[in-house]
CSV table of C-alpha atoms in Angstrom, one decimal:
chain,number,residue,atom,x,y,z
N,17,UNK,CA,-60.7,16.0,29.4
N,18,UNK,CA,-57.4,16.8,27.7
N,19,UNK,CA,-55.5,16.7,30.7
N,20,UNK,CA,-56.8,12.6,31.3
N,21,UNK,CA,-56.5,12.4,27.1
N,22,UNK,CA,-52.7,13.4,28.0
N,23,UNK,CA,-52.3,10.9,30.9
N,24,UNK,CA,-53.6,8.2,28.8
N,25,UNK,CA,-50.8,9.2,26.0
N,26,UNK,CA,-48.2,8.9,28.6
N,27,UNK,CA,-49.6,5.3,29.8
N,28,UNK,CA,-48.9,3.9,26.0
N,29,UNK,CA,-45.3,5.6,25.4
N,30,UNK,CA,-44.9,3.6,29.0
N,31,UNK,CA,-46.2,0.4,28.1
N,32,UNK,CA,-44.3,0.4,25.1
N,33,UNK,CA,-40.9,1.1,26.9
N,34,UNK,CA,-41.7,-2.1,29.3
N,35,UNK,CA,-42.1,-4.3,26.3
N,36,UNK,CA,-40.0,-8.0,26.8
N,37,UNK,CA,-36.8,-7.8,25.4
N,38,UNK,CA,-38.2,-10.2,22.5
N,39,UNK,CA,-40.5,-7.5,21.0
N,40,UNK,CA,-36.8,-5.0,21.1
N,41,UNK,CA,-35.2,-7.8,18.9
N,42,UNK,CA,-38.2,-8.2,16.5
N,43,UNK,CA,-38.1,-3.8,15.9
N,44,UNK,CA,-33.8,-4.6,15.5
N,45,UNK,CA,-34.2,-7.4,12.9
N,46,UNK,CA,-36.8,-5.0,11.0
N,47,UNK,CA,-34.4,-2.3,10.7
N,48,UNK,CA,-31.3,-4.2,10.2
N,49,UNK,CA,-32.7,-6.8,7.7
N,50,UNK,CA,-29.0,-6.4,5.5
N,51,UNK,CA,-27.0,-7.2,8.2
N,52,UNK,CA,-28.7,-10.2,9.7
N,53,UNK,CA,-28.5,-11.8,6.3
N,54,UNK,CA,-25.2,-11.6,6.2
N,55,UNK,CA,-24.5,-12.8,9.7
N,56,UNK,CA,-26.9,-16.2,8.5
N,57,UNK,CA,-25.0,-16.5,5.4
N,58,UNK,CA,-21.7,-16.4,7.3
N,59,UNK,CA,-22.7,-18.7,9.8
N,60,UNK,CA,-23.4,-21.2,7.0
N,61,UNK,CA,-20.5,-21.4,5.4
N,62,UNK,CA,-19.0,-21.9,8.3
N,63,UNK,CA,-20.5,-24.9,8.7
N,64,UNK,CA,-19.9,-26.2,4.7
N,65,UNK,CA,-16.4,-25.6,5.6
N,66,UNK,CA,-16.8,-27.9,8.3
N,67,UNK,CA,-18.5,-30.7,7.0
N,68,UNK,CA,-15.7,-30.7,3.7
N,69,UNK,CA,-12.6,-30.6,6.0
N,70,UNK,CA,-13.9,-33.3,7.9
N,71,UNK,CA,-14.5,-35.7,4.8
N,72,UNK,CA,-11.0,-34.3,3.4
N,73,UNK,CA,-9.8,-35.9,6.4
N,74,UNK,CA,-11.5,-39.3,5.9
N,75,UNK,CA,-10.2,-39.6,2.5
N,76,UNK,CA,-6.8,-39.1,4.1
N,77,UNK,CA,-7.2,-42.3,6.8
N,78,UNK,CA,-6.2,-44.7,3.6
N,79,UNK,CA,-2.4,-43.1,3.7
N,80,UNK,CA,-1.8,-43.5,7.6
N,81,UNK,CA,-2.1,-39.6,7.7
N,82,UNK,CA,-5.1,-39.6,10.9
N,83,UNK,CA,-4.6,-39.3,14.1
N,84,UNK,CA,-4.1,-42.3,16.2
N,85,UNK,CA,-7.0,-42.4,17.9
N,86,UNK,CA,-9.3,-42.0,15.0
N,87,UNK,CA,-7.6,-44.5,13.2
N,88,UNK,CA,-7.6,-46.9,15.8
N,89,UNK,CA,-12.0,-46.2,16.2
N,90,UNK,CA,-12.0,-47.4,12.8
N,91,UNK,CA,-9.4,-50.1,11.9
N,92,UNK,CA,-8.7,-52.2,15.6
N,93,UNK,CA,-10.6,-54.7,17.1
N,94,UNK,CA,-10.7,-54.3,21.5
N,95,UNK,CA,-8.0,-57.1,21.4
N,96,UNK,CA,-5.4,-55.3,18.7
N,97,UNK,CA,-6.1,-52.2,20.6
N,98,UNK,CA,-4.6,-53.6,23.7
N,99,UNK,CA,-1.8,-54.8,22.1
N,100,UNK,CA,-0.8,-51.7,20.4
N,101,UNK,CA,-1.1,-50.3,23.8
N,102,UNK,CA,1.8,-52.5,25.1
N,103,UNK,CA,3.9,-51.9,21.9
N,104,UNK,CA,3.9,-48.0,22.4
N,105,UNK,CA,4.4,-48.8,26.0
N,106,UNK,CA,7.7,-50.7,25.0
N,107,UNK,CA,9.0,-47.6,22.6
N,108,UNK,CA,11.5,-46.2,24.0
N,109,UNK,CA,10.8,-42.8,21.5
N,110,UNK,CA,8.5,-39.9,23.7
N,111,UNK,CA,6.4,-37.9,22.4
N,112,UNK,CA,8.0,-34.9,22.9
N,113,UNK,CA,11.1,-36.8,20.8
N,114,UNK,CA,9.1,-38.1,18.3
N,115,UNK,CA,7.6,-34.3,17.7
N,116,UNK,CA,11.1,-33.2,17.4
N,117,UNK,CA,11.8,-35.9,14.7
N,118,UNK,CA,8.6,-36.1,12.9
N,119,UNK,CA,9.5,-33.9,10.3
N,120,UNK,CA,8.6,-36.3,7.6
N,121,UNK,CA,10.7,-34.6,5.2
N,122,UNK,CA,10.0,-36.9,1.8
N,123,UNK,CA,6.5,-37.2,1.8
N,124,UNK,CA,6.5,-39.6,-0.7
N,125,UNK,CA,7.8,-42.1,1.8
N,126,UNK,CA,5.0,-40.6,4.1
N,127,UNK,CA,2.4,-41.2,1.8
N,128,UNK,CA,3.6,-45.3,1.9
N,129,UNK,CA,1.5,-47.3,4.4
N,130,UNK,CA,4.4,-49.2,6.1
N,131,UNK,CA,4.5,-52.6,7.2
N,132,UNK,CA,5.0,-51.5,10.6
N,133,UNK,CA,1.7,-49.5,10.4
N,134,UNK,CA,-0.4,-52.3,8.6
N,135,UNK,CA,0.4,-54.2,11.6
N,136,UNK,CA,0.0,-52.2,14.4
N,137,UNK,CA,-3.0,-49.5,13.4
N,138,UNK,CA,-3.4,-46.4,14.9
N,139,UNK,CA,0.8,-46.4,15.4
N,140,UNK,CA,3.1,-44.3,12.9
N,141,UNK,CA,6.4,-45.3,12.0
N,142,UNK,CA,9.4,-43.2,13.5
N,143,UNK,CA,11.7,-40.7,11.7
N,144,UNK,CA,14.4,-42.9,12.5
N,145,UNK,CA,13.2,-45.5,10.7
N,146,UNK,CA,12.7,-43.7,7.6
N,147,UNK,CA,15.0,-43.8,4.6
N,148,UNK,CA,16.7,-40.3,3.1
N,149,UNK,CA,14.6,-38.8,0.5
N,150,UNK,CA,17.1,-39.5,-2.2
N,151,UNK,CA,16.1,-43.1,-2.1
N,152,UNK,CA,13.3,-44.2,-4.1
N,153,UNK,CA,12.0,-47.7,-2.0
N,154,UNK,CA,8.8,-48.3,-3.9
N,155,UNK,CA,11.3,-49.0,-7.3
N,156,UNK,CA,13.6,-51.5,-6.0
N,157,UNK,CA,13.1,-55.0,-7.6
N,158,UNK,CA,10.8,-57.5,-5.7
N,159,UNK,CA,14.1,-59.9,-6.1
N,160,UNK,CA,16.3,-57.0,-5.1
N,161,UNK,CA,14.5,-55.7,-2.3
N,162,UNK,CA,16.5,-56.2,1.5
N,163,UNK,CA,15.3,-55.8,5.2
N,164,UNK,CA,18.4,-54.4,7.2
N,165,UNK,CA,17.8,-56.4,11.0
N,166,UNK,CA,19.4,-53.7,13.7
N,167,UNK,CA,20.3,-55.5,16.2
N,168,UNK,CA,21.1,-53.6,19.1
N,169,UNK,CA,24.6,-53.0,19.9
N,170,UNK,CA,26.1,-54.6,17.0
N,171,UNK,CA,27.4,-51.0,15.1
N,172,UNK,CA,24.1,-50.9,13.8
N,173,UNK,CA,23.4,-47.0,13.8
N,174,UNK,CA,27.1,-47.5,12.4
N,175,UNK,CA,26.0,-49.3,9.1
N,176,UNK,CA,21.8,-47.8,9.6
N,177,UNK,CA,22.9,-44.2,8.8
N,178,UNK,CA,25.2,-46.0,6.1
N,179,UNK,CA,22.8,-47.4,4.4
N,180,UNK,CA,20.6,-43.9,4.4
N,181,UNK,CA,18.5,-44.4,7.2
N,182,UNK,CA,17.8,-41.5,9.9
N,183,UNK,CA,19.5,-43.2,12.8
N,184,UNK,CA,21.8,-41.3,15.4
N,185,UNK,CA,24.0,-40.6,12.2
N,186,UNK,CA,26.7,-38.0,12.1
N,187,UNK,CA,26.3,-34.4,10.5
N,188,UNK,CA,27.2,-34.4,7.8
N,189,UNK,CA,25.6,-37.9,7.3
N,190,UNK,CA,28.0,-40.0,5.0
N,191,UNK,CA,26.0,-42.6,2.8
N,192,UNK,CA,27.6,-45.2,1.0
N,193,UNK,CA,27.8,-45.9,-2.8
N,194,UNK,CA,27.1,-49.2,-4.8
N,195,UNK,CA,23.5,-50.8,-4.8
N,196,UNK,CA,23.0,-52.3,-1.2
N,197,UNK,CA,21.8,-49.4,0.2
N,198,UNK,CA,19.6,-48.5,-2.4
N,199,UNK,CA,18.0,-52.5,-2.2
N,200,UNK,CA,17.3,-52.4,1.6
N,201,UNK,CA,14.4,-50.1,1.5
N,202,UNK,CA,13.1,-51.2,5.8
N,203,UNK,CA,14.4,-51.9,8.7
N,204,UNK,CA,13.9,-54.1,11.5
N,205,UNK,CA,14.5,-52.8,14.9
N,206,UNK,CA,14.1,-54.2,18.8
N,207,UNK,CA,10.2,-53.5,18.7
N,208,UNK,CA,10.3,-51.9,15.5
N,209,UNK,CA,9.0,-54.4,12.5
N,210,UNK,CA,9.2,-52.8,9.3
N,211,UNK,CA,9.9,-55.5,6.7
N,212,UNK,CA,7.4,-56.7,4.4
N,213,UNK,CA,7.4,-60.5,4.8
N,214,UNK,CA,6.1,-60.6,1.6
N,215,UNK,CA,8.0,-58.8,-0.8
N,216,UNK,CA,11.8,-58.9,1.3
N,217,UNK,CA,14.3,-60.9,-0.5
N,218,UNK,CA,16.7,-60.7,2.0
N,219,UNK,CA,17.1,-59.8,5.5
N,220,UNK,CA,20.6,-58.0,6.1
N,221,UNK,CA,21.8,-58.4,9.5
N,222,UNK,CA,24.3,-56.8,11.8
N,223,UNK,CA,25.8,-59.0,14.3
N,224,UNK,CA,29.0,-58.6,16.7
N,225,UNK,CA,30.5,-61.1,19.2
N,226,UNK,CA,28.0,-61.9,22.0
N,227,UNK,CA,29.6,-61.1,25.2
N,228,UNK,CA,31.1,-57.5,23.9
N,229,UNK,CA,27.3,-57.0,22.7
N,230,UNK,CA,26.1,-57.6,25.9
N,231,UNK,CA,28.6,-55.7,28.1
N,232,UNK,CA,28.0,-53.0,25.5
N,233,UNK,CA,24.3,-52.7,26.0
N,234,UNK,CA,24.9,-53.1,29.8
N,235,UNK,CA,26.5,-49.9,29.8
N,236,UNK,CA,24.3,-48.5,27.2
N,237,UNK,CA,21.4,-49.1,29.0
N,238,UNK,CA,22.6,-47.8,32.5
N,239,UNK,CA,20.9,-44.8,33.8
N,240,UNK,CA,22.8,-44.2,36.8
N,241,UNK,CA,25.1,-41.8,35.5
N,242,UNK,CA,21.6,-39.4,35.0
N,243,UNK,CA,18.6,-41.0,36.9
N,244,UNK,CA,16.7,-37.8,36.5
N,245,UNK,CA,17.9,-36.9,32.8
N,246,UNK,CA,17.0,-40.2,32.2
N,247,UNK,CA,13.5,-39.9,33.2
N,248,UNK,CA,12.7,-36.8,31.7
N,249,UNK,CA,13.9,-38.0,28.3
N,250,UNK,CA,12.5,-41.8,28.3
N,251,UNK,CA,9.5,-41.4,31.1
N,252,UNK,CA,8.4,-43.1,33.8
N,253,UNK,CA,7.6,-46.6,32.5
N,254,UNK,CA,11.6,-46.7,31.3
N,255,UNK,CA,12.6,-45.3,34.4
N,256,UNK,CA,11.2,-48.5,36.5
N,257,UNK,CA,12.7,-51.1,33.9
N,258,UNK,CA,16.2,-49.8,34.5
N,259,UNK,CA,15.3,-49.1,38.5
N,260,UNK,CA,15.0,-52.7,38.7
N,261,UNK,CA,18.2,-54.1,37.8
N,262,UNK,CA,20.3,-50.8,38.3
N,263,UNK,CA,18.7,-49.3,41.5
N,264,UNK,CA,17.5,-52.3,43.5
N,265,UNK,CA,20.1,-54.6,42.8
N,266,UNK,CA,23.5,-53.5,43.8
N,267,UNK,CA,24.7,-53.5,39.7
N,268,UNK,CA,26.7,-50.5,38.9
N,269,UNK,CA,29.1,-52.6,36.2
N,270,UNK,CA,29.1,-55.8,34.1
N,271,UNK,CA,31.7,-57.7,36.7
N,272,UNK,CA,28.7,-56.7,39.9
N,273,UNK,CA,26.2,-58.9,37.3
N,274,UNK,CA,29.3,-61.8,37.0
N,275,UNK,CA,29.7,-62.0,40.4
N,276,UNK,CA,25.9,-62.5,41.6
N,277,UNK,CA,26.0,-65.2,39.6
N,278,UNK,CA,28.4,-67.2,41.3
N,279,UNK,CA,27.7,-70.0,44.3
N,280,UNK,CA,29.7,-67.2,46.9
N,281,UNK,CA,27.6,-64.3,46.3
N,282,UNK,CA,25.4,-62.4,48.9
N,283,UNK,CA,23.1,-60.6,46.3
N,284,UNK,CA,19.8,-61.6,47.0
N,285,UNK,CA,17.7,-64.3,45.1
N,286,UNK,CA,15.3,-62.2,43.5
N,287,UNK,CA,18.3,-59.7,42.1
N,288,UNK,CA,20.2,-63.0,41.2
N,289,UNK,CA,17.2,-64.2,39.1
N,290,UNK,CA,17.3,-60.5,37.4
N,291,UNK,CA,21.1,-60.8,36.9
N,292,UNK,CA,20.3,-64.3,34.9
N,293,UNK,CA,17.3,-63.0,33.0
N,294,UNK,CA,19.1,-59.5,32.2
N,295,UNK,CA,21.6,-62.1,30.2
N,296,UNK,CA,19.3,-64.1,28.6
N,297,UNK,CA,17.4,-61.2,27.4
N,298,UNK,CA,14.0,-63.1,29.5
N,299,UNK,CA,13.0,-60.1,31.4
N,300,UNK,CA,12.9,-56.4,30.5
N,301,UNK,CA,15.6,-53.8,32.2
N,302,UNK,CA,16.4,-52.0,28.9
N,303,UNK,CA,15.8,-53.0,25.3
N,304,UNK,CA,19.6,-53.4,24.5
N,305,UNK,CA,19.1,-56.6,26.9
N,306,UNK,CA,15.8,-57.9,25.9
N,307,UNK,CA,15.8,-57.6,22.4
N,308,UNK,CA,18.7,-60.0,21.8
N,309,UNK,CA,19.7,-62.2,18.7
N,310,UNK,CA,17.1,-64.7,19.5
N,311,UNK,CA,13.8,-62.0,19.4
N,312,UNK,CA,15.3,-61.0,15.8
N,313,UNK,CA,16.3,-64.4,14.7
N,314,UNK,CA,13.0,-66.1,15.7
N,315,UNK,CA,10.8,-62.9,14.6
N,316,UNK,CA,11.6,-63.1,11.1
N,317,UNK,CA,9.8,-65.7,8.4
N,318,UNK,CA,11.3,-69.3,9.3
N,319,UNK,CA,12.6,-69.9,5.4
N,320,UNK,CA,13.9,-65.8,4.8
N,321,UNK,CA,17.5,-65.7,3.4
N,322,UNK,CA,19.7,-64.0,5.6
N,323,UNK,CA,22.9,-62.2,4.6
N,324,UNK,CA,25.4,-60.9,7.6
N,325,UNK,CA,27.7,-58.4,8.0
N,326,UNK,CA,30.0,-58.8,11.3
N,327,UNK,CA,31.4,-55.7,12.7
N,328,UNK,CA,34.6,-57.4,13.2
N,329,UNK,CA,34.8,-57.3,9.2
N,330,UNK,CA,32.4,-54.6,8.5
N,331,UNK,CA,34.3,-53.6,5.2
N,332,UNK,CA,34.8,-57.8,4.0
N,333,UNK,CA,31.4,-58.4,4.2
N,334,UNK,CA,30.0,-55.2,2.9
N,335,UNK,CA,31.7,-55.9,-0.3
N,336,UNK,CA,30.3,-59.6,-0.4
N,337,UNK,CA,26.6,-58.3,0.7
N,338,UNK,CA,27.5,-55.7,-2.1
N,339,UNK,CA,28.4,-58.4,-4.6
N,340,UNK,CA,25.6,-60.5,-3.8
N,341,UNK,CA,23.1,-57.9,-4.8
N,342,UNK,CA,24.6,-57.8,-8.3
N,343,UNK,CA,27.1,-55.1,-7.2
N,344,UNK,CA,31.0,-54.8,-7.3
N,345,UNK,CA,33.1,-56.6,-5.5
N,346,UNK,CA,35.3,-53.7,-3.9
N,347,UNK,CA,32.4,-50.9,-3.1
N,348,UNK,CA,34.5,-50.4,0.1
N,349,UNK,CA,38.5,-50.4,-0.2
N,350,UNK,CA,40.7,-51.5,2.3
N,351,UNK,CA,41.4,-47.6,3.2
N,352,UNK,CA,37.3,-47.1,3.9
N,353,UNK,CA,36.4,-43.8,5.2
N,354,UNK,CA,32.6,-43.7,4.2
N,355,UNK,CA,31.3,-45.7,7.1
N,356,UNK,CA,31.6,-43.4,9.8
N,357,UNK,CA,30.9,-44.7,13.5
N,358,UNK,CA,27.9,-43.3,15.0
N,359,UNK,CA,26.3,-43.9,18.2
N,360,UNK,CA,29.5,-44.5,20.1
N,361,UNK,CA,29.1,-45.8,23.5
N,362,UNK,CA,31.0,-43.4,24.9
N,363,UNK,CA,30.0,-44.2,28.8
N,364,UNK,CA,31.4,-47.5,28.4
N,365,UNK,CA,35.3,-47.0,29.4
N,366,UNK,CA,37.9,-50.1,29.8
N,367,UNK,CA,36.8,-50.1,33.5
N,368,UNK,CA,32.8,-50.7,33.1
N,369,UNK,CA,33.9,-52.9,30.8
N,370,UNK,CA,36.6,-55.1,33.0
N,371,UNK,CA,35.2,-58.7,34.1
N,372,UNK,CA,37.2,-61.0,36.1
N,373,UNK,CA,38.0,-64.6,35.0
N,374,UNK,CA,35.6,-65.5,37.3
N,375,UNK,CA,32.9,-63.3,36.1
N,376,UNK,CA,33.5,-63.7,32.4
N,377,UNK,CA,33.1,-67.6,32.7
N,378,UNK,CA,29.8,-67.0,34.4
N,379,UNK,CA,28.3,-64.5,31.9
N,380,UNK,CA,29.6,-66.4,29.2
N,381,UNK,CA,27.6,-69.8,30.6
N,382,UNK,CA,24.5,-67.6,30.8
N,383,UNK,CA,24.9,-66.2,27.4
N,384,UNK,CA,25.2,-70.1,25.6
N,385,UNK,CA,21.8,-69.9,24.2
N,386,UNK,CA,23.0,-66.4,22.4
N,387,UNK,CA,26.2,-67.6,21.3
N,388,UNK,CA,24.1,-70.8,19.5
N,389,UNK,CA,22.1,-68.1,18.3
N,390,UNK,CA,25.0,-66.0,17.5
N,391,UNK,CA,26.3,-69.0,15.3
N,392,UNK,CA,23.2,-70.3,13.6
N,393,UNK,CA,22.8,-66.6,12.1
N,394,UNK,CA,26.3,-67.2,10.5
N,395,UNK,CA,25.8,-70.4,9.3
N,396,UNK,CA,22.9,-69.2,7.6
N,397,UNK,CA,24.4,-66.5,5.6
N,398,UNK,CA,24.7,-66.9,1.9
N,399,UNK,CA,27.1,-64.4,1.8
N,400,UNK,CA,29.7,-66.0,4.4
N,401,UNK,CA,31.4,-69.2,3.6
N,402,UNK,CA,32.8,-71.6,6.1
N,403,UNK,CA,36.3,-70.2,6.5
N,404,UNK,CA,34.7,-67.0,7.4
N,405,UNK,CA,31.5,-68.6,9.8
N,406,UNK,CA,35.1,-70.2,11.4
N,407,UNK,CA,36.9,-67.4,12.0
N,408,UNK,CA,34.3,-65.1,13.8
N,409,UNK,CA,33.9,-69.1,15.9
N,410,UNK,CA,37.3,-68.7,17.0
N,411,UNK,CA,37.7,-65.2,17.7
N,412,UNK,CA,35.2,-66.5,20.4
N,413,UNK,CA,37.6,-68.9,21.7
N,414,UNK,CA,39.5,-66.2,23.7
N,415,UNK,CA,36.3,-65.2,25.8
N,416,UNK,CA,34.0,-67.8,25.5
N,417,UNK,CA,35.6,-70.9,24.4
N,418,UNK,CA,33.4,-73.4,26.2
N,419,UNK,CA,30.0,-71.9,24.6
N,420,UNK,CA,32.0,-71.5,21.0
N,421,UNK,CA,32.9,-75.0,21.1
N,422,UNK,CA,29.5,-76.4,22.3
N,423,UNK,CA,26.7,-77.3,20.3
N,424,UNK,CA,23.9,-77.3,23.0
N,425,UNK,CA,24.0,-75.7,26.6
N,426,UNK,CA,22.8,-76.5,30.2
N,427,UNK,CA,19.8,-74.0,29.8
N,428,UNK,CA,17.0,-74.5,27.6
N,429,UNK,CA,16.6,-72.1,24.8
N,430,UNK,CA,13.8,-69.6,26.4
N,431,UNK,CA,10.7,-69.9,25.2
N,432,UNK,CA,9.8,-66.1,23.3
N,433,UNK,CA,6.2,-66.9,21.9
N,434,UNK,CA,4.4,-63.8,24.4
N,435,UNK,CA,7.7,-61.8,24.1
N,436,UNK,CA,7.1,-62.2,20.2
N,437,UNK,CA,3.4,-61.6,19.8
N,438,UNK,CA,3.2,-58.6,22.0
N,439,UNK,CA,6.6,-56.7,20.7
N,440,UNK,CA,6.9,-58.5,16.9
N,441,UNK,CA,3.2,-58.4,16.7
N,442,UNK,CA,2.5,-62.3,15.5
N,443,UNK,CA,4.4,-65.3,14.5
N,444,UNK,CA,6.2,-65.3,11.6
């Protein structure tokens, strides 16, 4: 009896060693009541912490400070997101540039919606664009307030970095004195649209004769001298706009372009077409080319008042843009040493610059609808009167005489409404 009371004792310990590993965790929990609390506890706020960041976050979608892609789930229709994807598309900033350079360091002008953000959601503006933190924009005057219009090529980064924006400016950056660059709070740049169309005064451009612009961006835009640094730094979408006119067409200077055009030349008729459209700014092979005088002329509100300041005369016309804006009359003396030149093309030597007579005459018939262009943006500028609007139309005389003279040309102007809508973002 005691020795089957024994074996039965020995059947139970057994049983209860073979229990499911369920039964194990029930006996832990018992034991360890304290410490499973706490690991419930912790677990829940966890989550609190969760759910709070997240609406922290929402609060934060009203000052452009989201992410793209949850900004554009809330804000963009199918149609706007499409479009914003062919504005970043056309940027020629990467990513990996754009993390370099977004160190929004005044984030008071952070914490401003931009124009340029209203209109394309989900998009942020760039650092470039910014102003330097020692400018307050939201306290300029509504009848003070000025758009500066970069147009490429023109000494724009020249008078941009001037005027205390964060363009390719020189270290130390030099910024001048007086009230214009306190007034132009935006800027307006290729695909860039930053000015409020309802609250500018005045939109400030930069323009500089029409055939050195071009030949200028030409060279500017020429990636042959680094096809693979090129690449890397712009990407692949880039890479095939320049391929076009520099790789597959046998373009290596401005005088190659001059030459296709002519009735003798053996370029074919599809590079010949690309030599034409890289002129007229009608086709994209760099954005020095296709965002010409016409896309920021036409882009702008029909009735804006313009003010100029020609390269040529950089320091006359600063002083009368300067003047205009209620300031002195010489901010900038004859001897001027605070605008600095930045952004110099330095790949762009008297030999990539040389065009034949031939040549020159050809480019400069391609270029009439620019040099129109050129001209109607003087005539329009309160701050230049005739004698000046004449002399920057017969400094064109030595290059270009036909097109300075001329009124109208062969060519119709080109028709920009698409190029518009998808880079400007809608009509003005």
């Amino acid at each position: 009896m005691n020795v089957l009371a024994q074996q039965m004792k020995r059947d139970v310990i057994d049983s209860k060693k073979r229990r499911l590993p369920f039964h194990r965790l029930v006996r832990s929990i018992r034991k360890n009541k304290v410490w499973v609390l706490f690991t419930l506890l912790f677990f829940c706020c966890l989550t609190i912490g969760y759910q709070i960041g997240t609406n922290l976050v929402d609060a934060n979608d009203k000052d452009g400070s989201i992410s793209a892609s949850r900004q554009n789930r809330k804000h963009s229709t199918r149609n706007q997101t499409q479009i914003v994807s062919r504005q970043h598309q056309n940027s020629e900033t990467t990513q990996e540039e754009l993390r370099k350079k977004r160190k929004h360091s005044p984030r008071n002008q952070t914490q401003i919606v931009h124009p340029y953000e209203r209109l394309w959601p989900g998009l942020r503006i760039p650092y470039y664009m910014l102003k330097d933190p020692q400018y307050d924009i939201e306290s300029v005057p509504a009848d003070k307030k000025a758009c500066f219009v970069h147009v490429g090529k023109t000494a724009g980064s020249t008078v941009g970095c001037s005027l205390g924006f964060n363009l390719h400016c020189a270290v130390p950056k030099v910024q001048a004195t007086g009230v214009l660059p306190h007034y132009t709070t935006n800027m307006f740049h290729a695909q860039m649209y930053d000015c409020d169309d309802e609250t500018t005064s005045f939109f400030i451009f930069v323009v500089r004769h029409p055939l050195d612009r071009w030949i200028s961006a030409f060279n500017y835009d020429n990636p042959s001298r680094d096809w693979e640094g090129f690449r890397r730094f712009f990407g692949e979408k880039h890479f095939q706009f320049r391929s076009q006119l520099y790789a597959e067409c046998p373009f290596n200077t401005v005088n190659d372009v001059g030459e296709a055009l002519s009735a003798e030349s053996n370029v074919t008729d599809i590079c010949k077409r690309r030599a034409e459209a890289s002129i007229d700014g009608t086709e994209h092979f760099g954005c020095h080319h296709y965002f010409n005088y016409q896309f920021h002329l036409e882009a702008i509100p029909k009735n804006a008042t313009i003010m100029t300041l020609r390269t040529e005369h950089l320091v006359e016309d600063w002083n009368s843009v300067e003047f205009n804006l209620g300031g002195g009359k010489e901010v900038l003396g004859k001897g001027n040493k605070v605008i600095a030149h930045n952004n110099v093309n330095n790949a762009s030597d008297d030999k990539l610059k040389y065009l034949s007579d031939q040549s020159k005459r050809m480019i400069c018939s391609k270029l009439c609808n620019e040099i129109q262009i050129y001209k109607k943006i003087l005539r329009l500028s309160i701050n230049l009167n005739e004698t000046q609007v004449q002399d920057s139309i017969d400094e064109l005389l030595s290059s270009c005489p036909i097109e300075a003279l001329s009124t109208s040309c062969i060519a119709p102007m080109p028709n920009i409404t698409d190029k518009l809508i998808n880079n400007r973002g809608y009509m003005a």
